Amino acid sequence: MSDQKDQTIDVTVDFSGGLEILFSNQKHHALSVPAKDAEGKPANVGFLINYLCQTLMTDPRADLFVLGGELRPGILCLINDSDWELEEEDAYVLQPGDNILFISTLHGG
């Protein structure tokens, strides 16, 4: 029998810059996400973004967060306080205790 902890990864996800309105107006989320994607590969940030859209997003305007299945341009992603560009972007494999922060820089004009 496998342990539930082996099947999930505990991470925190934070939203800022208005993105929280897409996620029940809640900025901070403590989550247990599947440790592997549908193909059995270790869960990465790309998987997390899709997971957030499918399970946590309460607003129908997903296009404010993702476009074409990828993080929308104008949204910054920090992985443990580091720009995700320094951490392999969406290919970064999630680790227990990771903090993923999404910040919208989008605005009207």
PDB file of N, CA and C in Angstrom:
ATOM      1  N   MET A   1       0.851  -1.184   0.000  1.00  0.00           N
ATOM      2  CA  MET A   1       0.000   0.000   0.000  1.00  0.00           C
ATOM      3  C   MET A   1       0.887   1.235   0.000  1.00  0.00           C
ATOM      4  N   SER A   2       0.693   2.141  -0.962  1.00  0.00           N
ATOM      5  CA  SER A   2       1.523   3.332  -1.012  1.00  0.00           C
ATOM      6  C   SER A   2       0.937   4.415  -0.121  1.00  0.00           C
ATOM      7  N   ASP A   3       1.815   5.195   0.432  1.00  0.00           N
ATOM      8  CA  ASP A   3       1.451   6.263   1.344  1.00  0.00           C
ATOM      9  C   ASP A   3       0.919   7.457   0.560  1.00  0.00           C
ATOM     10  N   GLN A   4      -0.139   8.114   1.053  1.00  0.00           N
ATOM     11  CA  GLN A   4      -0.727   9.270   0.380  1.00  0.00           C
ATOM     12  C   GLN A   4       0.301  10.375   0.188  1.00  0.00           C
ATOM     13  N   LYS A   5       1.217  10.552   1.127  1.00  0.00           N
ATOM     14  CA  LYS A   5       2.246  11.590   1.020  1.00  0.00           C
ATOM     15  C   LYS A   5       3.147  11.353  -0.190  1.00  0.00           C
ATOM     16  N   ASP A   6       3.329  10.098  -0.591  1.00  0.00           N
ATOM     17  CA  ASP A   6       4.145   9.796  -1.763  1.00  0.00           C
ATOM     18  C   ASP A   6       3.421  10.152  -3.056  1.00  0.00           C
ATOM     19  N   GLN A   7       2.110  10.305  -2.967  1.00  0.00           N
ATOM     20  CA  GLN A   7       1.303  10.563  -4.154  1.00  0.00           C
ATOM     21  C   GLN A   7       1.001  12.045  -4.358  1.00  0.00           C
ATOM     22  N   THR A   8       1.281  12.870  -3.350  1.00  0.00           N
ATOM     23  CA  THR A   8       1.032  14.297  -3.451  1.00  0.00           C
ATOM     24  C   THR A   8       2.256  15.089  -2.995  1.00  0.00           C
ATOM     25  N   ILE A   9       2.261  16.351  -3.391  1.00  0.00           N
ATOM     26  CA  ILE A   9       3.306  17.280  -2.977  1.00  0.00           C
ATOM     27  C   ILE A   9       2.613  18.485  -2.359  1.00  0.00           C
ATOM     28  N   ASP A  10       3.034  18.870  -1.158  1.00  0.00           N
ATOM     29  CA  ASP A  10       2.477  20.047  -0.497  1.00  0.00           C
ATOM     30  C   ASP A  10       3.241  21.284  -0.952  1.00  0.00           C
ATOM     31  N   VAL A  11       2.516  22.232  -1.538  1.00  0.00           N
ATOM     32  CA  VAL A  11       3.091  23.494  -2.001  1.00  0.00           C
ATOM     33  C   VAL A  11       2.167  24.626  -1.588  1.00  0.00           C
ATOM     34  N   THR A  12       2.698  25.835  -1.602  1.00  0.00           N
ATOM     35  CA  THR A  12       1.856  27.008  -1.422  1.00  0.00           C
ATOM     36  C   THR A  12       1.863  27.789  -2.721  1.00  0.00           C
ATOM     37  N   VAL A  13       0.711  28.308  -3.046  1.00  0.00           N
ATOM     38  CA  VAL A  13       0.550  29.111  -4.256  1.00  0.00           C
ATOM     39  C   VAL A  13      -0.073  30.435  -3.838  1.00  0.00           C
ATOM     40  N   ASP A  14       0.544  31.529  -4.292  1.00  0.00           N
ATOM     41  CA  ASP A  14       0.048  32.860  -3.989  1.00  0.00           C
ATOM     42  C   ASP A  14      -0.234  33.603  -5.283  1.00  0.00           C
ATOM     43  N   PHE A  15      -1.258  34.459  -5.233  1.00  0.00           N
ATOM     44  CA  PHE A  15      -1.640  35.279  -6.374  1.00  0.00           C
ATOM     45  C   PHE A  15      -1.623  36.738  -5.950  1.00  0.00           C
ATOM     46  N   SER A  16      -1.152  37.615  -6.849  1.00  0.00           N
ATOM     47  CA  SER A  16      -1.081  39.039  -6.545  1.00  0.00           C
ATOM     48  C   SER A  16      -1.368  39.838  -7.813  1.00  0.00           C
ATOM     49  N   GLY A  17      -1.534  41.129  -7.655  1.00  0.00           N
ATOM     50  CA  GLY A  17      -1.754  41.996  -8.798  1.00  0.00           C
ATOM     51  C   GLY A  17      -3.127  41.854  -9.416  1.00  0.00           C
ATOM     52  N   GLY A  18      -4.086  41.318  -8.662  1.00  0.00           N
ATOM     53  CA  GLY A  18      -5.444  41.140  -9.157  1.00  0.00           C
ATOM     54  C   GLY A  18      -5.778  39.720  -9.571  1.00  0.00           C
ATOM     55  N   LEU A  19      -4.784  38.856  -9.724  1.00  0.00           N
ATOM     56  CA  LEU A  19      -5.062  37.471 -10.127  1.00  0.00           C
ATOM     57  C   LEU A  19      -5.933  36.725  -9.127  1.00  0.00           C
ATOM     58  N   GLU A  20      -5.892  37.168  -7.875  1.00  0.00           N
ATOM     59  CA  GLU A  20      -6.659  36.474  -6.848  1.00  0.00           C
ATOM     60  C   GLU A  20      -8.158  36.462  -7.151  1.00  0.00           C
ATOM     61  N   ILE A  21      -8.646  37.428  -7.950  1.00  0.00           N
ATOM     62  CA  ILE A  21     -10.083  37.433  -8.271  1.00  0.00           C
ATOM     63  C   ILE A  21     -10.478  36.201  -9.080  1.00  0.00           C
ATOM     64  N   LEU A  22      -9.520  35.607  -9.763  1.00  0.00           N
ATOM     65  CA  LEU A  22      -9.801  34.399 -10.538  1.00  0.00           C
ATOM     66  C   LEU A  22      -9.876  33.158  -9.653  1.00  0.00           C
ATOM     67  N   PHE A  23      -9.373  33.288  -8.420  1.00  0.00           N
ATOM     68  CA  PHE A  23      -9.253  32.144  -7.512  1.00  0.00           C
ATOM     69  C   PHE A  23      -9.943  32.447  -6.178  1.00  0.00           C
ATOM     70  N   SER A  24     -11.248  32.700  -6.249  1.00  0.00           N
ATOM     71  CA  SER A  24     -12.093  32.929  -5.069  1.00  0.00           C
ATOM     72  C   SER A  24     -11.666  34.129  -4.232  1.00  0.00           C
ATOM     73  N   ASN A  25     -11.030  35.113  -4.866  1.00  0.00           N
ATOM     74  CA  ASN A  25     -10.545  36.302  -4.144  1.00  0.00           C
ATOM     75  C   ASN A  25      -9.631  35.935  -2.977  1.00  0.00           C
ATOM     76  N   GLN A  26      -8.925  34.840  -3.118  1.00  0.00           N
ATOM     77  CA  GLN A  26      -8.012  34.370  -2.070  1.00  0.00           C
ATOM     78  C   GLN A  26      -6.590  34.438  -2.600  1.00  0.00           C
ATOM     79  N   LYS A  27      -5.731  35.149  -1.881  1.00  0.00           N
ATOM     80  CA  LYS A  27      -4.351  35.321  -2.326  1.00  0.00           C
ATOM     81  C   LYS A  27      -3.463  34.114  -2.019  1.00  0.00           C
ATOM     82  N   HIS A  28      -3.700  33.445  -0.914  1.00  0.00           N
ATOM     83  CA  HIS A  28      -2.814  32.369  -0.451  1.00  0.00           C
ATOM     84  C   HIS A  28      -3.564  31.038  -0.459  1.00  0.00           C
ATOM     85  N   HIS A  29      -2.916  30.028  -1.027  1.00  0.00           N
ATOM     86  CA  HIS A  29      -3.500  28.686  -1.082  1.00  0.00           C
ATOM     87  C   HIS A  29      -2.443  27.661  -0.674  1.00  0.00           C
ATOM     88  N   ALA A  30      -2.742  26.855   0.331  1.00  0.00           N
ATOM     89  CA  ALA A  30      -1.902  25.723   0.702  1.00  0.00           C
ATOM     90  C   ALA A  30      -2.512  24.501   0.022  1.00  0.00           C
ATOM     91  N   LEU A  31      -1.742  23.869  -0.863  1.00  0.00           N
ATOM     92  CA  LEU A  31      -2.277  22.792  -1.691  1.00  0.00           C
ATOM     93  C   LEU A  31      -1.474  21.508  -1.559  1.00  0.00           C
ATOM     94  N   SER A  32      -2.158  20.399  -1.739  1.00  0.00           N
ATOM     95  CA  SER A  32      -1.521  19.101  -1.944  1.00  0.00           C
ATOM     96  C   SER A  32      -1.853  18.715  -3.378  1.00  0.00           C
ATOM     97  N   VAL A  33      -0.860  18.754  -4.248  1.00  0.00           N
ATOM     98  CA  VAL A  33      -1.091  18.462  -5.664  1.00  0.00           C
ATOM     99  C   VAL A  33      -0.538  17.084  -5.997  1.00  0.00           C
ATOM    100  N   PRO A  34      -1.079  16.446  -7.027  1.00  0.00           N
ATOM    101  CA  PRO A  34      -0.546  15.145  -7.423  1.00  0.00           C
ATOM    102  C   PRO A  34       0.958  15.230  -7.704  1.00  0.00           C
ATOM    103  N   ALA A  35       1.690  14.241  -7.280  1.00  0.00           N
ATOM    104  CA  ALA A  35       3.140  14.216  -7.464  1.00  0.00           C
ATOM    105  C   ALA A  35       3.531  13.899  -8.909  1.00  0.00           C
ATOM    106  N   LYS A  36       2.600  13.329  -9.656  1.00  0.00           N
ATOM    107  CA  LYS A  36       2.877  12.964 -11.054  1.00  0.00           C
ATOM    108  C   LYS A  36       1.743  13.441 -11.945  1.00  0.00           C
ATOM    109  N   ASP A  37       2.094  13.744 -13.188  1.00  0.00           N
ATOM    110  CA  ASP A  37       1.067  14.148 -14.145  1.00  0.00           C
ATOM    111  C   ASP A  37       0.383  12.909 -14.726  1.00  0.00           C
ATOM    112  N   ALA A  38      -0.511  13.107 -15.675  1.00  0.00           N
ATOM    113  CA  ALA A  38      -1.276  12.003 -16.261  1.00  0.00           C
ATOM    114  C   ALA A  38      -0.394  10.986 -16.977  1.00  0.00           C
ATOM    115  N   GLU A  39       0.795  11.407 -17.400  1.00  0.00           N
ATOM    116  CA  GLU A  39       1.731  10.515 -18.088  1.00  0.00           C
ATOM    117  C   GLU A  39       2.707   9.843 -17.126  1.00  0.00           C
ATOM    118  N   GLY A  40       2.554  10.112 -15.827  1.00  0.00           N
ATOM    119  CA  GLY A  40       3.435   9.508 -14.831  1.00  0.00           C
ATOM    120  C   GLY A  40       4.741  10.244 -14.628  1.00  0.00           C
ATOM    121  N   LYS A  41       4.874  11.422 -15.239  1.00  0.00           N
ATOM    122  CA  LYS A  41       6.088  12.231 -15.064  1.00  0.00           C
ATOM    123  C   LYS A  41       5.945  13.087 -13.813  1.00  0.00           C
ATOM    124  N   PRO A  42       7.068  13.428 -13.167  1.00  0.00           N
ATOM    125  CA  PRO A  42       6.989  14.280 -11.977  1.00  0.00           C
ATOM    126  C   PRO A  42       6.273  15.599 -12.285  1.00  0.00           C
ATOM    127  N   ALA A  43       5.420  16.025 -11.362  1.00  0.00           N
ATOM    128  CA  ALA A  43       4.664  17.257 -11.541  1.00  0.00           C
ATOM    129  C   ALA A  43       5.608  18.455 -11.611  1.00  0.00           C
ATOM    130  N   ASN A  44       5.371  19.309 -12.603  1.00  0.00           N
ATOM    131  CA  ASN A  44       6.183  20.511 -12.751  1.00  0.00           C
ATOM    132  C   ASN A  44       5.271  21.737 -12.719  1.00  0.00           C
ATOM    133  N   VAL A  45       5.841  22.920 -12.889  1.00  0.00           N
ATOM    134  CA  VAL A  45       5.054  24.142 -12.813  1.00  0.00           C
ATOM    135  C   VAL A  45       4.024  24.198 -13.944  1.00  0.00           C
ATOM    136  N   GLY A  46       4.365  23.703 -15.110  1.00  0.00           N
ATOM    137  CA  GLY A  46       3.392  23.642 -16.196  1.00  0.00           C
ATOM    138  C   GLY A  46       2.174  22.815 -15.802  1.00  0.00           C
ATOM    139  N   PHE A  47       2.411  21.668 -15.167  1.00  0.00           N
ATOM    140  CA  PHE A  47       1.323  20.840 -14.652  1.00  0.00           C
ATOM    141  C   PHE A  47       0.525  21.614 -13.609  1.00  0.00           C
ATOM    142  N   LEU A  48       1.227  22.322 -12.717  1.00  0.00           N
ATOM    143  CA  LEU A  48       0.564  23.088 -11.661  1.00  0.00           C
ATOM    144  C   LEU A  48      -0.355  24.152 -12.257  1.00  0.00           C
ATOM    145  N   ILE A  49       0.102  24.854 -13.275  1.00  0.00           N
ATOM    146  CA  ILE A  49      -0.721  25.887 -13.906  1.00  0.00           C
ATOM    147  C   ILE A  49      -2.015  25.279 -14.437  1.00  0.00           C
ATOM    148  N   ASN A  50      -1.915  24.164 -15.120  1.00  0.00           N
ATOM    149  CA  ASN A  50      -3.099  23.472 -15.634  1.00  0.00           C
ATOM    150  C   ASN A  50      -3.989  22.991 -14.477  1.00  0.00           C
ATOM    151  N   TYR A  51      -3.372  22.443 -13.447  1.00  0.00           N
ATOM    152  CA  TYR A  51      -4.097  21.965 -12.263  1.00  0.00           C
ATOM    153  C   TYR A  51      -4.867  23.115 -11.616  1.00  0.00           C
ATOM    154  N   LEU A  52      -4.234  24.274 -11.497  1.00  0.00           N
ATOM    155  CA  LEU A  52      -4.890  25.434 -10.902  1.00  0.00           C
ATOM    156  C   LEU A  52      -6.117  25.843 -11.712  1.00  0.00           C
ATOM    157  N   CYS A  53      -5.981  25.837 -13.025  1.00  0.00           N
ATOM    158  CA  CYS A  53      -7.104  26.199 -13.896  1.00  0.00           C
ATOM    159  C   CYS A  53      -8.256  25.213 -13.766  1.00  0.00           C
ATOM    160  N   GLN A  54      -7.941  23.943 -13.645  1.00  0.00           N
ATOM    161  CA  GLN A  54      -8.977  22.912 -13.600  1.00  0.00           C
ATOM    162  C   GLN A  54      -9.619  22.746 -12.227  1.00  0.00           C
ATOM    163  N   THR A  55      -8.861  22.974 -11.164  1.00  0.00           N
ATOM    164  CA  THR A  55      -9.386  22.643  -9.840  1.00  0.00           C
ATOM    165  C   THR A  55      -9.596  23.834  -8.913  1.00  0.00           C
ATOM    166  N   LEU A  56      -8.905  24.938  -9.126  1.00  0.00           N
ATOM    167  CA  LEU A  56      -8.951  26.037  -8.167  1.00  0.00           C
ATOM    168  C   LEU A  56      -9.590  27.302  -8.727  1.00  0.00           C
ATOM    169  N   MET A  57      -9.496  27.492 -10.023  1.00  0.00           N
ATOM    170  CA  MET A  57     -10.040  28.713 -10.633  1.00  0.00           C
ATOM    171  C   MET A  57     -11.560  28.700 -10.558  1.00  0.00           C
ATOM    172  N   THR A  58     -12.118  29.798 -10.029  1.00  0.00           N
ATOM    173  CA  THR A  58     -13.566  29.914  -9.897  1.00  0.00           C
ATOM    174  C   THR A  58     -14.155  30.898 -10.901  1.00  0.00           C
ATOM    175  N   ASP A  59     -13.329  31.658 -11.554  1.00  0.00           N
ATOM    176  CA  ASP A  59     -13.762  32.651 -12.526  1.00  0.00           C
ATOM    177  C   ASP A  59     -13.656  32.049 -13.923  1.00  0.00           C
ATOM    178  N   PRO A  60     -14.627  32.253 -14.787  1.00  0.00           N
ATOM    179  CA  PRO A  60     -14.573  31.654 -16.128  1.00  0.00           C
ATOM    180  C   PRO A  60     -13.542  32.297 -17.067  1.00  0.00           C
ATOM    181  N   ARG A  61     -12.920  33.391 -16.651  1.00  0.00           N
ATOM    182  CA  ARG A  61     -11.988  34.103 -17.531  1.00  0.00           C
ATOM    183  C   ARG A  61     -10.569  33.549 -17.434  1.00  0.00           C
ATOM    184  N   ALA A  62     -10.411  32.287 -17.765  1.00  0.00           N
ATOM    185  CA  ALA A  62      -9.097  31.631 -17.692  1.00  0.00           C
ATOM    186  C   ALA A  62      -8.067  32.335 -18.565  1.00  0.00           C
ATOM    187  N   ASP A  63      -8.526  33.010 -19.630  1.00  0.00           N
ATOM    188  CA  ASP A  63      -7.596  33.689 -20.531  1.00  0.00           C
ATOM    189  C   ASP A  63      -6.871  34.853 -19.859  1.00  0.00           C
ATOM    190  N   LEU A  64      -7.287  35.242 -18.671  1.00  0.00           N
ATOM    191  CA  LEU A  64      -6.550  36.255 -17.917  1.00  0.00           C
ATOM    192  C   LEU A  64      -5.344  35.653 -17.204  1.00  0.00           C
ATOM    193  N   PHE A  65      -5.270  34.331 -17.189  1.00  0.00           N
ATOM    194  CA  PHE A  65      -4.177  33.611 -16.525  1.00  0.00           C
ATOM    195  C   PHE A  65      -3.340  32.800 -17.505  1.00  0.00           C
ATOM    196  N   VAL A  66      -3.997  32.157 -18.454  1.00  0.00           N
ATOM    197  CA  VAL A  66      -3.297  31.326 -19.444  1.00  0.00           C
ATOM    198  C   VAL A  66      -3.778  31.654 -20.855  1.00  0.00           C
ATOM    199  N   LEU A  67      -2.882  31.465 -21.801  1.00  0.00           N
ATOM    200  CA  LEU A  67      -3.211  31.567 -23.228  1.00  0.00           C
ATOM    201  C   LEU A  67      -2.565  30.391 -23.922  1.00  0.00           C
ATOM    202  N   GLY A  68      -3.361  29.640 -24.659  1.00  0.00           N
ATOM    203  CA  GLY A  68      -2.815  28.495 -25.375  1.00  0.00           C
ATOM    204  C   GLY A  68      -2.179  27.461 -24.460  1.00  0.00           C
ATOM    205  N   GLY A  69      -2.707  27.324 -23.250  1.00  0.00           N
ATOM    206  CA  GLY A  69      -2.190  26.334 -22.306  1.00  0.00           C
ATOM    207  C   GLY A  69      -0.921  26.749 -21.583  1.00  0.00           C
ATOM    208  N   GLU A  70      -0.463  27.981 -21.817  1.00  0.00           N
ATOM    209  CA  GLU A  70       0.754  28.474 -21.147  1.00  0.00           C
ATOM    210  C   GLU A  70       0.438  29.736 -20.368  1.00  0.00           C
ATOM    211  N   LEU A  71       1.283  30.021 -19.402  1.00  0.00           N
ATOM    212  CA  LEU A  71       1.110  31.223 -18.601  1.00  0.00           C
ATOM    213  C   LEU A  71       1.077  32.442 -19.509  1.00  0.00           C
ATOM    214  N   ARG A  72       0.088  33.272 -19.305  1.00  0.00           N
ATOM    215  CA  ARG A  72      -0.109  34.446 -20.145  1.00  0.00           C
ATOM    216  C   ARG A  72       1.071  35.418 -20.024  1.00  0.00           C
ATOM    217  N   PRO A  73       1.516  35.985 -21.150  1.00  0.00           N
ATOM    218  CA  PRO A  73       2.545  37.029 -21.070  1.00  0.00           C
ATOM    219  C   PRO A  73       2.038  38.172 -20.176  1.00  0.00           C
ATOM    220  N   GLY A  74       2.912  38.730 -19.380  1.00  0.00           N
ATOM    221  CA  GLY A  74       2.520  39.780 -18.451  1.00  0.00           C
ATOM    222  C   GLY A  74       2.246  39.275 -17.057  1.00  0.00           C
ATOM    223  N   ILE A  75       2.346  37.963 -16.876  1.00  0.00           N
ATOM    224  CA  ILE A  75       2.219  37.395 -15.535  1.00  0.00           C
ATOM    225  C   ILE A  75       3.584  36.861 -15.129  1.00  0.00           C
ATOM    226  N   LEU A  76       4.077  37.390 -14.041  1.00  0.00           N
ATOM    227  CA  LEU A  76       5.361  36.938 -13.510  1.00  0.00           C
ATOM    228  C   LEU A  76       5.137  35.726 -12.623  1.00  0.00           C
ATOM    229  N   CYS A  77       6.072  34.805 -12.671  1.00  0.00           N
ATOM    230  CA  CYS A  77       6.023  33.633 -11.801  1.00  0.00           C
ATOM    231  C   CYS A  77       7.333  33.559 -11.031  1.00  0.00           C
ATOM    232  N   LEU A  78       7.213  33.504  -9.717  1.00  0.00           N
ATOM    233  CA  LEU A  78       8.375  33.333  -8.853  1.00  0.00           C
ATOM    234  C   LEU A  78       8.288  31.965  -8.192  1.00  0.00           C
ATOM    235  N   ILE A  79       9.388  31.256  -8.217  1.00  0.00           N
ATOM    236  CA  ILE A  79       9.496  29.951  -7.572  1.00  0.00           C
ATOM    237  C   ILE A  79      10.450  30.119  -6.399  1.00  0.00           C
ATOM    238  N   ASN A  80       9.917  30.019  -5.203  1.00  0.00           N
ATOM    239  CA  ASN A  80      10.712  30.226  -3.987  1.00  0.00           C
ATOM    240  C   ASN A  80      11.486  31.546  -4.064  1.00  0.00           C
ATOM    241  N   ASP A  81      10.774  32.597  -4.454  1.00  0.00           N
ATOM    242  CA  ASP A  81      11.294  33.966  -4.543  1.00  0.00           C
ATOM    243  C   ASP A  81      12.298  34.199  -5.663  1.00  0.00           C
ATOM    244  N   SER A  82      12.441  33.254  -6.587  1.00  0.00           N
ATOM    245  CA  SER A  82      13.324  33.428  -7.744  1.00  0.00           C
ATOM    246  C   SER A  82      12.494  33.452  -9.021  1.00  0.00           C
ATOM    247  N   ASP A  83      12.875  34.318  -9.949  1.00  0.00           N
ATOM    248  CA  ASP A  83      12.202  34.378 -11.237  1.00  0.00           C
ATOM    249  C   ASP A  83      12.229  32.995 -11.867  1.00  0.00           C
ATOM    250  N   TRP A  84      11.094  32.562 -12.380  1.00  0.00           N
ATOM    251  CA  TRP A  84      11.028  31.204 -12.926  1.00  0.00           C
ATOM    252  C   TRP A  84      11.957  31.020 -14.107  1.00  0.00           C
ATOM    253  N   GLU A  85      12.382  32.101 -14.752  1.00  0.00           N
ATOM    254  CA  GLU A  85      13.337  31.988 -15.854  1.00  0.00           C
ATOM    255  C   GLU A  85      14.691  31.460 -15.373  1.00  0.00           C
ATOM    256  N   LEU A  86      14.968  31.612 -14.092  1.00  0.00           N
ATOM    257  CA  LEU A  86      16.196  31.072 -13.504  1.00  0.00           C
ATOM    258  C   LEU A  86      16.008  29.641 -13.016  1.00  0.00           C
ATOM    259  N   GLU A  87      14.772  29.162 -13.061  1.00  0.00           N
ATOM    260  CA  GLU A  87      14.422  27.852 -12.494  1.00  0.00           C
ATOM    261  C   GLU A  87      13.797  26.910 -13.518  1.00  0.00           C
ATOM    262  N   GLU A  88      14.143  27.041 -14.776  1.00  0.00           N
ATOM    263  CA  GLU A  88      13.638  26.165 -15.840  1.00  0.00           C
ATOM    264  C   GLU A  88      12.190  26.435 -16.236  1.00  0.00           C
ATOM    265  N   GLU A  89      11.653  27.594 -15.846  1.00  0.00           N
ATOM    266  CA  GLU A  89      10.292  27.998 -16.187  1.00  0.00           C
ATOM    267  C   GLU A  89       9.287  26.896 -15.866  1.00  0.00           C
ATOM    268  N   ASP A  90       8.393  26.574 -16.815  1.00  0.00           N
ATOM    269  CA  ASP A  90       7.333  25.607 -16.498  1.00  0.00           C
ATOM    270  C   ASP A  90       7.833  24.171 -16.382  1.00  0.00           C
ATOM    271  N   ALA A  91       9.087  23.919 -16.734  1.00  0.00           N
ATOM    272  CA  ALA A  91       9.659  22.572 -16.610  1.00  0.00           C
ATOM    273  C   ALA A  91      10.194  22.305 -15.200  1.00  0.00           C
ATOM    274  N   TYR A  92      10.228  23.328 -14.341  1.00  0.00           N
ATOM    275  CA  TYR A  92      10.705  23.141 -12.971  1.00  0.00           C
ATOM    276  C   TYR A  92       9.855  22.094 -12.265  1.00  0.00           C
ATOM    277  N   VAL A  93      10.498  21.056 -11.739  1.00  0.00           N
ATOM    278  CA  VAL A  93       9.796  19.976 -11.039  1.00  0.00           C
ATOM    279  C   VAL A  93       9.495  20.422  -9.610  1.00  0.00           C
ATOM    280  N   LEU A  94       8.228  20.326  -9.250  1.00  0.00           N
ATOM    281  CA  LEU A  94       7.790  20.741  -7.918  1.00  0.00           C
ATOM    282  C   LEU A  94       8.443  19.908  -6.825  1.00  0.00           C
ATOM    283  N   GLN A  95       8.789  20.599  -5.730  1.00  0.00           N
ATOM    284  CA  GLN A  95       9.383  19.971  -4.556  1.00  0.00           C
ATOM    285  C   GLN A  95       8.504  20.286  -3.347  1.00  0.00           C
ATOM    286  N   PRO A  96       8.445  19.377  -2.366  1.00  0.00           N
ATOM    287  CA  PRO A  96       7.645  19.660  -1.170  1.00  0.00           C
ATOM    288  C   PRO A  96       8.081  20.979  -0.526  1.00  0.00           C
ATOM    289  N   GLY A  97       7.096  21.788  -0.172  1.00  0.00           N
ATOM    290  CA  GLY A  97       7.379  23.058   0.481  1.00  0.00           C
ATOM    291  C   GLY A  97       7.612  24.222  -0.461  1.00  0.00           C
ATOM    292  N   ASP A  98       7.585  23.986  -1.767  1.00  0.00           N
ATOM    293  CA  ASP A  98       7.771  25.082  -2.719  1.00  0.00           C
ATOM    294  C   ASP A  98       6.700  26.145  -2.538  1.00  0.00           C
ATOM    295  N   ASN A  99       7.097  27.399  -2.790  1.00  0.00           N
ATOM    296  CA  ASN A  99       6.157  28.512  -2.843  1.00  0.00           C
ATOM    297  C   ASN A  99       6.186  29.065  -4.255  1.00  0.00           C
ATOM    298  N   ILE A 100       5.035  29.054  -4.894  1.00  0.00           N
ATOM    299  CA  ILE A 100       4.904  29.550  -6.259  1.00  0.00           C
ATOM    300  C   ILE A 100       4.025  30.798  -6.196  1.00  0.00           C
ATOM    301  N   LEU A 101       4.567  31.905  -6.689  1.00  0.00           N
ATOM    302  CA  LEU A 101       3.859  33.181  -6.666  1.00  0.00           C
ATOM    303  C   LEU A 101       3.619  33.654  -8.086  1.00  0.00           C
ATOM    304  N   PHE A 102       2.362  33.991  -8.370  1.00  0.00           N
ATOM    305  CA  PHE A 102       1.982  34.538  -9.670  1.00  0.00           C
ATOM    306  C   PHE A 102       1.573  35.985  -9.468  1.00  0.00           C
ATOM    307  N   ILE A 103       2.185  36.891 -10.227  1.00  0.00           N
ATOM    308  CA  ILE A 103       1.913  38.326 -10.114  1.00  0.00           C
ATOM    309  C   ILE A 103       1.498  38.855 -11.480  1.00  0.00           C
ATOM    310  N   SER A 104       0.328  39.455 -11.545  1.00  0.00           N
ATOM    311  CA  SER A 104      -0.122  40.048 -12.801  1.00  0.00           C
ATOM    312  C   SER A 104       0.450  41.448 -12.944  1.00  0.00           C
ATOM    313  N   THR A 105       1.000  41.715 -14.121  1.00  0.00           N
ATOM    314  CA  THR A 105       1.441  43.076 -14.442  1.00  0.00           C
ATOM    315  C   THR A 105       0.516  43.659 -15.507  1.00  0.00           C
ATOM    316  N   LEU A 106      -0.583  42.950 -15.802  1.00  0.00           N
ATOM    317  CA  LEU A 106      -1.535  43.390 -16.817  1.00  0.00           C
ATOM    318  C   LEU A 106      -2.395  44.520 -16.260  1.00  0.00           C
ATOM    319  N   HIS A 107      -2.683  45.485 -17.094  1.00  0.00           N
ATOM    320  CA  HIS A 107      -3.556  46.577 -16.695  1.00  0.00           C
ATOM    321  C   HIS A 107      -4.204  47.180 -17.918  1.00  0.00           C
ATOM    322  N   GLY A 108      -5.305  47.829 -17.698  1.00  0.00           N
ATOM    323  CA  GLY A 108      -5.997  48.494 -18.804  1.00  0.00           C
ATOM    324  C   GLY A 108      -5.272  49.766 -19.205  1.00  0.00           C
ATOM    325  N   GLY A 109      -5.649  50.305 -20.338  1.00  0.00           N
ATOM    326  CA  GLY A 109      -4.962  51.533 -20.723  1.00  0.00           C
ATOM    327  C   GLY A 109      -5.637  52.253 -21.827  1.00  0.00           C
TER     328      GLY A 109
END
